[in-house]
Coordinates of C-alpha atoms in Angstrom, one line a residue:
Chain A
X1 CA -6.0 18.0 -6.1
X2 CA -6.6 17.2 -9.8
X3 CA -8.1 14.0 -10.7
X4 CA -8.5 12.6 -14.6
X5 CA -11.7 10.7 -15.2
X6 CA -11.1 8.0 -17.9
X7 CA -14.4 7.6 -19.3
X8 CA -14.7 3.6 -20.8
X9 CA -16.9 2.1 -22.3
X10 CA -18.1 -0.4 -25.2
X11 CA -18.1 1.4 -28.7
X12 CA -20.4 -1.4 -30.6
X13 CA -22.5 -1.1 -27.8
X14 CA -23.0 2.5 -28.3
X15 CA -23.6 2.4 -32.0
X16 CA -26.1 0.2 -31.7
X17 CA -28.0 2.5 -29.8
X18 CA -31.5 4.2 -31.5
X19 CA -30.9 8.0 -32.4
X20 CA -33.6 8.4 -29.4
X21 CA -31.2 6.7 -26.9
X22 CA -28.0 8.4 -28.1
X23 CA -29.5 11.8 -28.0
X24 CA -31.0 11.3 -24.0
X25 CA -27.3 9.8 -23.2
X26 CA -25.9 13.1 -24.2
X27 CA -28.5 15.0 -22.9
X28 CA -27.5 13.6 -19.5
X29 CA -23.8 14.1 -20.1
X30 CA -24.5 17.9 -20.5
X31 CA -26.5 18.2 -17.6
X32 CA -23.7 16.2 -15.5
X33 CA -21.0 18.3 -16.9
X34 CA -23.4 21.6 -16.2
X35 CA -23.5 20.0 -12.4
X36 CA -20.0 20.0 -12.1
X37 CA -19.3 22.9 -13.6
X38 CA -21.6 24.8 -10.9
X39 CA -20.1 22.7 -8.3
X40 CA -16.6 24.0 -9.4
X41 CA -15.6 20.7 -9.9
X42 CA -15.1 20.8 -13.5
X43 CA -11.5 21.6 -14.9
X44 CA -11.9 20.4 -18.6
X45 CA -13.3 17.5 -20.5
X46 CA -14.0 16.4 -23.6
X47 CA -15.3 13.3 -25.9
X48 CA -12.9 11.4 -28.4
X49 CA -13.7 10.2 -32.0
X50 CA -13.9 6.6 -31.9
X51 CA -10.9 4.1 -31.8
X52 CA -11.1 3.9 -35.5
X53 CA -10.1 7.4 -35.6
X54 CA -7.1 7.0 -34.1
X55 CA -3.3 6.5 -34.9
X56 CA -0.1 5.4 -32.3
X57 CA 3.5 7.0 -33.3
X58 CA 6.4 5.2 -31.4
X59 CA 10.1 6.6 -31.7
X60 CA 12.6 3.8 -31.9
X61 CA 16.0 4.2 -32.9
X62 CA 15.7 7.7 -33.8
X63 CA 12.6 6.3 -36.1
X64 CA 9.2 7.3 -36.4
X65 CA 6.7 4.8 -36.5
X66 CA 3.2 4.7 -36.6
X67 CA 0.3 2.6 -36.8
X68 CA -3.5 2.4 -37.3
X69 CA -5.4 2.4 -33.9
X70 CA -4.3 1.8 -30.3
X71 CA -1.9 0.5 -29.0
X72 CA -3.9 -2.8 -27.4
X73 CA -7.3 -4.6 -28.3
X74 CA -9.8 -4.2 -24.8
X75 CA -13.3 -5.1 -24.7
X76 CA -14.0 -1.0 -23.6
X77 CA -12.3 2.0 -25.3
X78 CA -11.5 5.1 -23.9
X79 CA -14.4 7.5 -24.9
X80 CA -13.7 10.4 -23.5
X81 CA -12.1 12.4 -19.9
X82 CA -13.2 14.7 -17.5
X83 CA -10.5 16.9 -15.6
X84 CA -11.6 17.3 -12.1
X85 CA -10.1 19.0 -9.1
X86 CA -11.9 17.0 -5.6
X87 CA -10.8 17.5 -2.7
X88 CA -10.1 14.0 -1.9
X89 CA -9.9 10.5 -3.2
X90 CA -14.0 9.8 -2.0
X91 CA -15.0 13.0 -3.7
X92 CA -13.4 12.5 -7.4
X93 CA -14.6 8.8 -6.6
X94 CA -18.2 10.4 -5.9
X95 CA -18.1 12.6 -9.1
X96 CA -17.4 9.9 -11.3
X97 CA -19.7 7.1 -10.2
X98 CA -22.3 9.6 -11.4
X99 CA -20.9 10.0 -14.8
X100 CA -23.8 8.5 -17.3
X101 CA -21.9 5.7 -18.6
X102 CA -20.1 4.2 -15.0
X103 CA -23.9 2.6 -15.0
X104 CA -22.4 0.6 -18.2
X105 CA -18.7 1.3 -19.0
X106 CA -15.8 2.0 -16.2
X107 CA -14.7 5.3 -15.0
X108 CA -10.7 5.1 -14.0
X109 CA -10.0 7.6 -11.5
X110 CA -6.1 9.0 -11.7
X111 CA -4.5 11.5 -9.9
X112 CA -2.3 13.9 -11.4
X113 CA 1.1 14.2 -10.5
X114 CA 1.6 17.8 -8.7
X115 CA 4.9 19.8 -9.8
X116 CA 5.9 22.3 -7.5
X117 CA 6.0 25.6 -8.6
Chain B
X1 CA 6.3 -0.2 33.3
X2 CA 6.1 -3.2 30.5
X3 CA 6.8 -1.1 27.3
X4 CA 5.5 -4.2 25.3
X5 CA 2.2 -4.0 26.8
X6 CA 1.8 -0.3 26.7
X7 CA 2.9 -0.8 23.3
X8 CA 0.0 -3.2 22.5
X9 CA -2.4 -1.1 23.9
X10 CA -1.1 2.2 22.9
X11 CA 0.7 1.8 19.2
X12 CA -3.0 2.5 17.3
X13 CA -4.5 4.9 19.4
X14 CA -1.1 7.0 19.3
X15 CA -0.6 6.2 15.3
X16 CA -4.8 7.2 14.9
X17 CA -4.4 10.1 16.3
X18 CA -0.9 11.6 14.5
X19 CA -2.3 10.3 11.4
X20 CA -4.9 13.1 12.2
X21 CA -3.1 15.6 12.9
X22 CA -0.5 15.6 10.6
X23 CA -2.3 14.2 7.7
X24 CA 0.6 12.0 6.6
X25 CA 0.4 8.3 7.3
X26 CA 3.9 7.2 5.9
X27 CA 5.8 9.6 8.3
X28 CA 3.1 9.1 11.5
X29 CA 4.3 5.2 11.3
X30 CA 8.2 5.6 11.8
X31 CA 7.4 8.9 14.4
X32 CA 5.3 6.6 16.5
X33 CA 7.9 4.3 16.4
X34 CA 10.5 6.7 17.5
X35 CA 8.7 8.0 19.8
X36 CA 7.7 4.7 21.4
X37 CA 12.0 4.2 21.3
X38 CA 12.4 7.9 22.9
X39 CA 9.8 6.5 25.8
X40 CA 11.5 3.8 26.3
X41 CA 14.6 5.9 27.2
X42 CA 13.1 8.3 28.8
X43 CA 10.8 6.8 31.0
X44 CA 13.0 4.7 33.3
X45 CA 15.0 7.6 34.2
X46 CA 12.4 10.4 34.2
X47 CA 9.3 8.7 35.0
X48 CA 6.3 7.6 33.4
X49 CA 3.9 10.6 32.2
X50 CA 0.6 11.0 33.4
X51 CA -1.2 10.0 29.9
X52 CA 1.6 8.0 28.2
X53 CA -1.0 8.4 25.4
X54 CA -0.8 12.5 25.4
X55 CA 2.8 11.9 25.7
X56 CA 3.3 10.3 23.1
X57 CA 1.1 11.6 20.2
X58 CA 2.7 15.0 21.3
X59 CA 6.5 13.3 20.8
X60 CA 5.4 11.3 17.1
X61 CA 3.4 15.2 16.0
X62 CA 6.8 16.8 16.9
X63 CA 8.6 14.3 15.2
X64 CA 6.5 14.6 11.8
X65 CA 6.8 18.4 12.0
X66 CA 10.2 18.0 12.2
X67 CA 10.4 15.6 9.3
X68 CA 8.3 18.2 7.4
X69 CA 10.3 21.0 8.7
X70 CA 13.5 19.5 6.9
X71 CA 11.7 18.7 3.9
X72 CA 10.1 22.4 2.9
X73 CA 13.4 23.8 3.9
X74 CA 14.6 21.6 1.4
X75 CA 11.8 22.2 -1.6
X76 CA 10.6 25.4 0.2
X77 CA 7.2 24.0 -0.7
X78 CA 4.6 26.4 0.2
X79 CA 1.6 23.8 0.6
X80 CA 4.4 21.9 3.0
X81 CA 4.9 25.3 5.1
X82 CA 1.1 26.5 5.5
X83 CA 0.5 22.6 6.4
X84 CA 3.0 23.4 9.2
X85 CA 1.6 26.0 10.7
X86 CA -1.6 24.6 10.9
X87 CA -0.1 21.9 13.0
X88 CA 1.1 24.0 14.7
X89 CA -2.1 25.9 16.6
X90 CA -2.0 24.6 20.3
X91 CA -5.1 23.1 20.5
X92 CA -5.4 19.3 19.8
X93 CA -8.4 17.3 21.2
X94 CA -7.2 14.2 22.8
X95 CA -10.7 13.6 24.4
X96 CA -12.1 10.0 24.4
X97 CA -14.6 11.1 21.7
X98 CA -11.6 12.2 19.1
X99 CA -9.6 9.4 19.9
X100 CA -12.5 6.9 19.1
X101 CA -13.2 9.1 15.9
X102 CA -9.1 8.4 15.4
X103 CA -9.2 4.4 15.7
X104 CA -12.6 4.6 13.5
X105 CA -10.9 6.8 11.2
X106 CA -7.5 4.8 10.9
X107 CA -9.8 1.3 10.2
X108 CA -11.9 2.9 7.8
X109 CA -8.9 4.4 5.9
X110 CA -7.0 0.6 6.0
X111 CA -10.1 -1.1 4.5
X112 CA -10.9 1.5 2.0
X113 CA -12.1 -0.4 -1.4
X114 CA -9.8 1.9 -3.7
X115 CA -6.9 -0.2 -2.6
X116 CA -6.6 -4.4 -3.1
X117 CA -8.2 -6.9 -0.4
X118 CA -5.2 -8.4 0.2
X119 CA -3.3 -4.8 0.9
X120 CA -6.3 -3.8 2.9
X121 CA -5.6 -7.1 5.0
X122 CA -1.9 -5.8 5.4
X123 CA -2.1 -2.6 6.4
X124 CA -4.6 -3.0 9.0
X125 CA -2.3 -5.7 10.7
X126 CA 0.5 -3.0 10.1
X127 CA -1.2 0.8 11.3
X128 CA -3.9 -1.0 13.1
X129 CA -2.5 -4.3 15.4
X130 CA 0.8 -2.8 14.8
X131 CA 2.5 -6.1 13.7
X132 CA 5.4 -6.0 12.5
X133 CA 6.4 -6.3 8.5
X134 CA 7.9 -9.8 9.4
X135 CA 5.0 -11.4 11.5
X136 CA 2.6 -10.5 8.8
X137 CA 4.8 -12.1 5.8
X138 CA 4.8 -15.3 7.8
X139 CA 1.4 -15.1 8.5
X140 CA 0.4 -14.7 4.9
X141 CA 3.6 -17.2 4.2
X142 CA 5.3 -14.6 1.3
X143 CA 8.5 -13.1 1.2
X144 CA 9.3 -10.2 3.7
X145 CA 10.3 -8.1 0.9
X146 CA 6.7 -9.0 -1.0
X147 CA 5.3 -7.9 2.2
X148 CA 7.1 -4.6 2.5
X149 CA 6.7 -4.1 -1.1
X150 CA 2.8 -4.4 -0.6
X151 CA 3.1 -2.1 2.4
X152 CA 5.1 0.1 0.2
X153 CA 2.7 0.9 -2.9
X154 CA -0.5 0.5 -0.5
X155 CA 0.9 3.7 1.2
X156 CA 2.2 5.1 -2.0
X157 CA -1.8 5.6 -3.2
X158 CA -3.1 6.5 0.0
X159 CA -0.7 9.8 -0.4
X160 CA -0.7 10.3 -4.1
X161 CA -4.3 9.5 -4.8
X162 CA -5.0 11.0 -1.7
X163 CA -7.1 8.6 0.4
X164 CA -9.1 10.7 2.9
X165 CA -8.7 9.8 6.8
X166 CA -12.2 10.0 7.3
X167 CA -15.3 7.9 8.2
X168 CA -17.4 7.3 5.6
X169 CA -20.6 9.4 5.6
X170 CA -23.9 8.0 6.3
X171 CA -25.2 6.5 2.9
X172 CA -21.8 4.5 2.7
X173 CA -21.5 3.6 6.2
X174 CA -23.3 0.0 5.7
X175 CA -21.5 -0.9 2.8
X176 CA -18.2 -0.2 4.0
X177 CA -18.6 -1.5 7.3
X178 CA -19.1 -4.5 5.1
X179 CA -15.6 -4.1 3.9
X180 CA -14.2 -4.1 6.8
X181 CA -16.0 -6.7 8.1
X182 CA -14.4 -8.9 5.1
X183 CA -11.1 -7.8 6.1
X184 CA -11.1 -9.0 10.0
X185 CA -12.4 -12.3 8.6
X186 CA -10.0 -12.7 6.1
X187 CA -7.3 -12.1 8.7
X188 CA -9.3 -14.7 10.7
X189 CA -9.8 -17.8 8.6
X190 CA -6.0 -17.0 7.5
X191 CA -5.2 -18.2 10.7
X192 CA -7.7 -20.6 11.1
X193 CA -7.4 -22.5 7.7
X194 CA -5.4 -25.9 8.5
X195 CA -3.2 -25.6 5.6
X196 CA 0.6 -25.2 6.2
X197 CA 2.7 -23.0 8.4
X198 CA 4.1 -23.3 12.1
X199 CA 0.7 -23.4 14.7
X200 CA 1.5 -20.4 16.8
X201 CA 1.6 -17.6 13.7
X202 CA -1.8 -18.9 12.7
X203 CA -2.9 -18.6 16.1
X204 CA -1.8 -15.0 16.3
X205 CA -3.6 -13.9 13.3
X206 CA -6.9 -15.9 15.2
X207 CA -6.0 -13.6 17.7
X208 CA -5.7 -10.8 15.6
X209 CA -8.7 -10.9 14.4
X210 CA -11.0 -11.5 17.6
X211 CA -8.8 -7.9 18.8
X212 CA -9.6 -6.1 15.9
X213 CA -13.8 -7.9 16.4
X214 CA -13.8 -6.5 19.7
X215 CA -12.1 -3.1 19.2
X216 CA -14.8 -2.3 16.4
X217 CA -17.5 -3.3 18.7
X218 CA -16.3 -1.5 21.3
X219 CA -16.3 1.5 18.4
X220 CA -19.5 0.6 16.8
X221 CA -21.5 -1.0 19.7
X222 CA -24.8 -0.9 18.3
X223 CA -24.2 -2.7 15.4
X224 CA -25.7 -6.3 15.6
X225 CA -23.4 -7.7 12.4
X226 CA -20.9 -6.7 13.8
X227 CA -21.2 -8.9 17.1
X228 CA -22.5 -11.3 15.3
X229 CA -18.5 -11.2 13.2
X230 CA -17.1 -11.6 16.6
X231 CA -19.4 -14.1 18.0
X232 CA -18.6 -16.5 14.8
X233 CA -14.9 -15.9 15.3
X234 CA -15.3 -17.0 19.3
X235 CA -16.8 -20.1 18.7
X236 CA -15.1 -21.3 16.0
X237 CA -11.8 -20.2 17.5
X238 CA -12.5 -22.2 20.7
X239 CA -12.2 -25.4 18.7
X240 CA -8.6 -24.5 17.9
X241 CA -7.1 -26.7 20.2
X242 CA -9.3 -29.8 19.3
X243 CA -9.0 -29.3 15.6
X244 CA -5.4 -30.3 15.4
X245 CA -3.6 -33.5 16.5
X246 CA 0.2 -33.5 18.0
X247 CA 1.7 -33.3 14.2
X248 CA -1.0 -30.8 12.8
X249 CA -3.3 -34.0 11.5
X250 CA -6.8 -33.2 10.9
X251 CA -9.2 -33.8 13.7
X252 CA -12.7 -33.6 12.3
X253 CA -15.4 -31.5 14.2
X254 CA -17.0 -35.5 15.5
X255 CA -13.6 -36.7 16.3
X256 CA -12.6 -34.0 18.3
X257 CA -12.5 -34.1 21.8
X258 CA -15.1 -31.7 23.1
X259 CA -13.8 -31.3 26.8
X260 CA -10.5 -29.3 24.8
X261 CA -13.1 -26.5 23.6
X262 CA -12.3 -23.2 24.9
X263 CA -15.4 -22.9 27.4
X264 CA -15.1 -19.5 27.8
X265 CA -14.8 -18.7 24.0
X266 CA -17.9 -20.2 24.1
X267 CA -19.7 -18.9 27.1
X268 CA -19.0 -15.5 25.5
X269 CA -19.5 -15.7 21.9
X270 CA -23.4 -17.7 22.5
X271 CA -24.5 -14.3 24.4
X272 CA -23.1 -12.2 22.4
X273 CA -24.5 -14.1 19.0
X274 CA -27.7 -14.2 20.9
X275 CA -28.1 -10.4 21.2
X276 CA -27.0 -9.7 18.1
X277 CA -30.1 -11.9 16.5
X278 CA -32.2 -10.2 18.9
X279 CA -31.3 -6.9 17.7
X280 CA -31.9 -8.3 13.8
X281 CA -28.5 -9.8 12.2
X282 CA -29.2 -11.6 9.7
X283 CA -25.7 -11.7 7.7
X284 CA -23.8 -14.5 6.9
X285 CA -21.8 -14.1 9.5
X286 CA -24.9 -14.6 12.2
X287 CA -25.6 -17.3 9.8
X288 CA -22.4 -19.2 10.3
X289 CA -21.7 -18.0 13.7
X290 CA -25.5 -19.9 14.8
X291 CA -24.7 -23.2 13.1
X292 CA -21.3 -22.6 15.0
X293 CA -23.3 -22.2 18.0
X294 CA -25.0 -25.4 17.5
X295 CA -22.1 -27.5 17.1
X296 CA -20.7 -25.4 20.3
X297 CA -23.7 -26.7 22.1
X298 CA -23.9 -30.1 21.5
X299 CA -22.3 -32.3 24.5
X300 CA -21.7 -34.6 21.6
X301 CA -21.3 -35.1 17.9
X302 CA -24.5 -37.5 18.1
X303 CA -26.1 -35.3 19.7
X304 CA -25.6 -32.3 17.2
X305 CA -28.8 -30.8 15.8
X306 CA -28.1 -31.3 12.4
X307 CA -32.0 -30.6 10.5
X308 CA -31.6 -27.0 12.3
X309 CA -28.5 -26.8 10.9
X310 CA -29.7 -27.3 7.3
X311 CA -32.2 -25.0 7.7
X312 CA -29.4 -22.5 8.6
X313 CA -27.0 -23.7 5.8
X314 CA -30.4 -23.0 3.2
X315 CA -30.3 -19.6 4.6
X316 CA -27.0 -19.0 3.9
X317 CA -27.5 -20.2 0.4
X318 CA -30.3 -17.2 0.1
X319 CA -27.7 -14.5 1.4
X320 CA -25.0 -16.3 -0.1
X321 CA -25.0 -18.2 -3.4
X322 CA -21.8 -20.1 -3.8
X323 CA -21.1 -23.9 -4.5
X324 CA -18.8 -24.4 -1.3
X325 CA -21.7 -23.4 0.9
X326 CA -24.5 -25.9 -1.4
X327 CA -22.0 -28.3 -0.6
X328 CA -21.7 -27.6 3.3
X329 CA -25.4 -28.2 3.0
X330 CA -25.9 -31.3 1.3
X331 CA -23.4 -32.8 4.1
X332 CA -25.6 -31.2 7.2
X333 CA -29.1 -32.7 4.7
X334 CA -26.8 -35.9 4.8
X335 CA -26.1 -36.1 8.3
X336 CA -30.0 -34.9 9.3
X337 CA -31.5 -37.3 7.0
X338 CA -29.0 -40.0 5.8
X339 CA -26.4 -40.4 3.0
X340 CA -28.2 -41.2 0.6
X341 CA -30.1 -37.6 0.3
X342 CA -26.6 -35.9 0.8
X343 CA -25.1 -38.4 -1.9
X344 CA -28.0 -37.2 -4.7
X345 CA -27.4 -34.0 -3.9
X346 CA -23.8 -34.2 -4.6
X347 CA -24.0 -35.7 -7.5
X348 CA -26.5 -32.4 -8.7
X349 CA -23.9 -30.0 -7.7
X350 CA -21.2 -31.9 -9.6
X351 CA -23.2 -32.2 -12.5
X352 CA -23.3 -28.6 -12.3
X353 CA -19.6 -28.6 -12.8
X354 CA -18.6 -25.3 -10.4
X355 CA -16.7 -27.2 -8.1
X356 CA -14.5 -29.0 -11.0
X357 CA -11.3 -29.4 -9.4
X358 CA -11.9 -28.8 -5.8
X359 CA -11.0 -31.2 -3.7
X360 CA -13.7 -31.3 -0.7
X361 CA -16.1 -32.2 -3.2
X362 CA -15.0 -35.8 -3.5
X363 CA -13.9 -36.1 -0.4
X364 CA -17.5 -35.1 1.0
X365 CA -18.7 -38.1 -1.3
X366 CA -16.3 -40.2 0.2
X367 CA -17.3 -39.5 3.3
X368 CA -21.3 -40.2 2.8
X369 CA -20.4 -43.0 1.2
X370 CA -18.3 -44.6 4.0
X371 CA -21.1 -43.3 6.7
X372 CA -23.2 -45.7 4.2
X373 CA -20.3 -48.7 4.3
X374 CA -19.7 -48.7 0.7
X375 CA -16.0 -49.1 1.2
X376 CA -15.5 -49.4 -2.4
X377 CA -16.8 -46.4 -4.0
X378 CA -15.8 -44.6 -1.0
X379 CA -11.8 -45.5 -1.5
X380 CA -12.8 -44.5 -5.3
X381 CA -13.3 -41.0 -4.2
X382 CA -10.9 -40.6 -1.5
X383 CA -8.5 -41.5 -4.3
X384 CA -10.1 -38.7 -6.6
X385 CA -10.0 -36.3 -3.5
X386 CA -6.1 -37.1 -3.0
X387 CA -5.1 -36.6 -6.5
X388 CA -6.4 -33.0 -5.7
X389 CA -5.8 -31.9 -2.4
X390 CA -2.9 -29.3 -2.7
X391 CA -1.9 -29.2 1.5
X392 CA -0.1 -31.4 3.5
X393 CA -2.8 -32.2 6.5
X394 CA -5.5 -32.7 4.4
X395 CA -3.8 -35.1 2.2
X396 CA -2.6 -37.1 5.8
X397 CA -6.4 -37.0 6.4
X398 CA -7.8 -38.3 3.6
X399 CA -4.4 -40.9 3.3
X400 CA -5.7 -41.9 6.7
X401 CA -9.5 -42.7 5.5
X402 CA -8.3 -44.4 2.3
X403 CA -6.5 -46.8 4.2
X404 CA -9.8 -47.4 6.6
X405 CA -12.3 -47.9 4.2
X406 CA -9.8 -50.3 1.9
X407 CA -8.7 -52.3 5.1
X408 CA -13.1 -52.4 6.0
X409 CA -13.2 -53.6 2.0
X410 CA -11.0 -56.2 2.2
X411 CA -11.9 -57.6 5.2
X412 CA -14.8 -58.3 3.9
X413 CA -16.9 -56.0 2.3
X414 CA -20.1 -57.6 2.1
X415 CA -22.4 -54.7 2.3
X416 CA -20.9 -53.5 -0.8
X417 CA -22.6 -57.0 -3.0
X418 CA -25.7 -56.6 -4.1

């Protein structure tokens, strides 16, 4: 079973950090994603630009329209993902509370719809 | 053969067990039903089985295979068809051990903190007490639909996000015990919170929940908190009778008429809260359940030891820091020391403005200040407790002192000049 890991957290907060703090929190994420990759855990992953980076395109009327950032103002942005295949709910649930930044941010935990075939 | 008691006894044990072995929780529920129907048939004419349990986890397994059967014919889904022939090797343990593992395993799954409290509190009543959708609507007084709709999506996730049917290991044991701890006393004060609804449907989910107590001690017997859960539920649920007048009035704990407490709630919850402080509780529900106890042991409300029960109610404020119980204790400090202690302490915790809006807050005042014949000030805040109260017996109540303490007042409230 494939779970996504939706990896939340505060962007201010993170710029703020010192160069010192950044680079240890990414040291940590590349030893979590090594850990998961030996536990054959890992499917994919990868960290966004910021929110300032990014655009929204809506179709409406045969239309395109698009607009600067997303869709809705939160508190916490979504940072990154982690593709995971777990066995079960508690394992994905026991791969993400040790992501770095569940000790901060939030970690959503979705399951991906199967297709047969 | 009384298919409603076998049905009692039998419904989670049967539904713990098919949930095991056919993985599938949505289509274990209507095959134990079925198969619960086909016994009902069957049995007058045929006999009863041997183990009506083996019975009929055999019929609901058959049932889901069947319903599985259809379905990968249908998709010819090969996960569905290796599934299938798992289920269908010939051994399956039905020993005592496995079926314990099963209940465990079915409670565990109900109270699992991925889904909502108040779907947690559903479904156990559902796969666990095996209520019906209806009885726990009007328990929770919502819709039937609401209900069914919450039963829906709550089964929805377990199957899509695929909710294992497991007991927690080890290192999570504690903390999700904790969980469903919550949950039977959520079903339990439900039941026991005089606020509206017909009498008897409260009283089943009282009963409900001392069931569900005493299954998961039966499960889990050396677990002292636990015990201690049931031991609180006992004593307070053998004041149910006493609590409530004719038309569902309010009958305080020292108006109540002691010989109507359930003596043997009583005579088995002390023991068992006893033990369990022996073997080191020291949750809030041994907390509550041993100021419970002390109330339960009191031939009368004058007689109630209420500096102990401070002491316990500043325990509970170390476990459990919340305004409701600061205001619990500034009542027991009133009623161990005077009003006047109680009153001061009130007026701290409303200058700390948590309890802004609530109710019992003025109405405690009201109450010290009638215990200290200040009929004035007390009608003052029974009248700022009424124009909050939101149910119907507690406003009756507090209607009740209102017109007391003005009829005391006019008669001639001397104390009240100085």
């Amino acid at each position: 079973m494939e779970y996504l890991l939706l990896i939340y957290g505060n962007e201010a907060d993170v710029a703020k950090m010192s160069k010192a703090d950044q680079g240890a929190m990414y040291q940590e994420f590349g030893s979590f994603t090594q850990s998961i990759q030996e536990s054959k855990n890992y499917v994919g992953g990868n960290q966004l630009q910021d929110v300032a980076t990014a655009s929204t395109v809506r179709m409406r009327g045969g239309k395109r329209l698009v607009t600067d950032g997303p869709f809705a103002e939160t508190r916490e942005q979504l940072g990154g993902y982690y593709l995971i295949e777990a066995k079960d709910l508690d394992e994905a649930l026991g791969i993400a509370e040790r992501i770095p930044s569940a000790r901060w941010g939030s970690i959503e935990v979705r399951p991906l719809v199967k297709r047969p075939g | 053969m009384n298919l409603e008691s076998l049905y009692r006894e039998e419904w989670r044990r049967v539904l713990a067990t098919t949930v095991r072995l056919t993985g599938d929780f949505d289509l274990s529920e209507e095959a134990v039903q079925d198969a619960f129907v086909a016994a009902l048939e069957q049995w007058p004419r045929d006999g009863a089985p041997a183990s009506p349990y083996a019975w009929l986890v055999s019929a609901a397994r058959n049932r889901v295979v069947d319903q599985l059967r259809r379905r990968a014919r249908f998709a010819e889904k090969q996960g569905e068809i290796e599934h299938l022939a798992a289920l269908s090797e010939p051994e399956i343990d039905l020993s005592e051990a496995a079926m314990v593992d099963d209940q465990l395993r079915l409670i565990f799954t109900c109270c699992h903190p991925a889904l909502a409290v108040e779907a947690q509190v559903a479904l156990t009543l559902r796969t666990v007490c095996g209520l019906a959708t209806e009885e726990i609507a009007r328990g929770f007084l919502v819709p039937v639909a609401t209900m069914a709709q919450r039963l829906v999506r709550v089964k929805r996730k377990i199957r899509d996000a695929r909710l294992p049917f497991a007991v927690p290991p080890r290192d999570q044991l504690v903390e999700r015990l904790d969980g469903v701890m919550l949950v039977v006393y959520l079903v339990f004060t439900e039941g026991y919170a005089a606020t509206s609804g017909k009498v008897w449907i409260r009283s089943q989910l009282c009963d409900e929940a001392i069931r569900l107590g005493r299954l998961l001690c039966e499960l889990i017997p050396r677990n002292p908190e636990l015990r201690a859960l049931l031991a609180l539920m006992l004593l307070h649920d053998s004041r149910r009778i006493a609590r409530a007048g004719p038309d569902e009035e309010i009958i305080t704990l020292e108006e109540q008429n002691r010989e109507l407490w359930d003596r043997r709630e009583i005579a088995e919850g002390v023991p068992l809260l006893e033990s369990a402080l022996r073997e080191g509780a020291t949750g809030e529900y041994a907390l509550q359940a041993a100021i419970a106890a002390l109330h339960a042991r009191a031939p009368r409300a004058e007689d109630t030891d209420w500096a102990q029960i401070a002491r316990l109610y500043d325990a509970l404020l170390q476990k459990q820091p919340s305004p409701v119980v600061e205001l619990n204790r500034a009542a027991a400090i009133a009623m161990a020391e005077g009003p006047s202690s109680g009153l001061a302490l009130i007026d701290e915790l409303e200058a700390k403005g948590e309890l802004a809006g609530y109710h019992l807050l003025p109405a405690a005042r009201a109450d010290l200040l009638r215990r200290d014949g200040r009929w004035r000030e007390a009608a003052e805040a029974y009248r700022q407790a009424l124009a909050l109260v939101a149910n119907d017996p507690e406003r009756r109540y507090l209607n009740r002192r209102l017109a007391e303490v003005e009829g005391l007042q006019s008669a001639g409230g001397a104390s009240n000049i100085n």
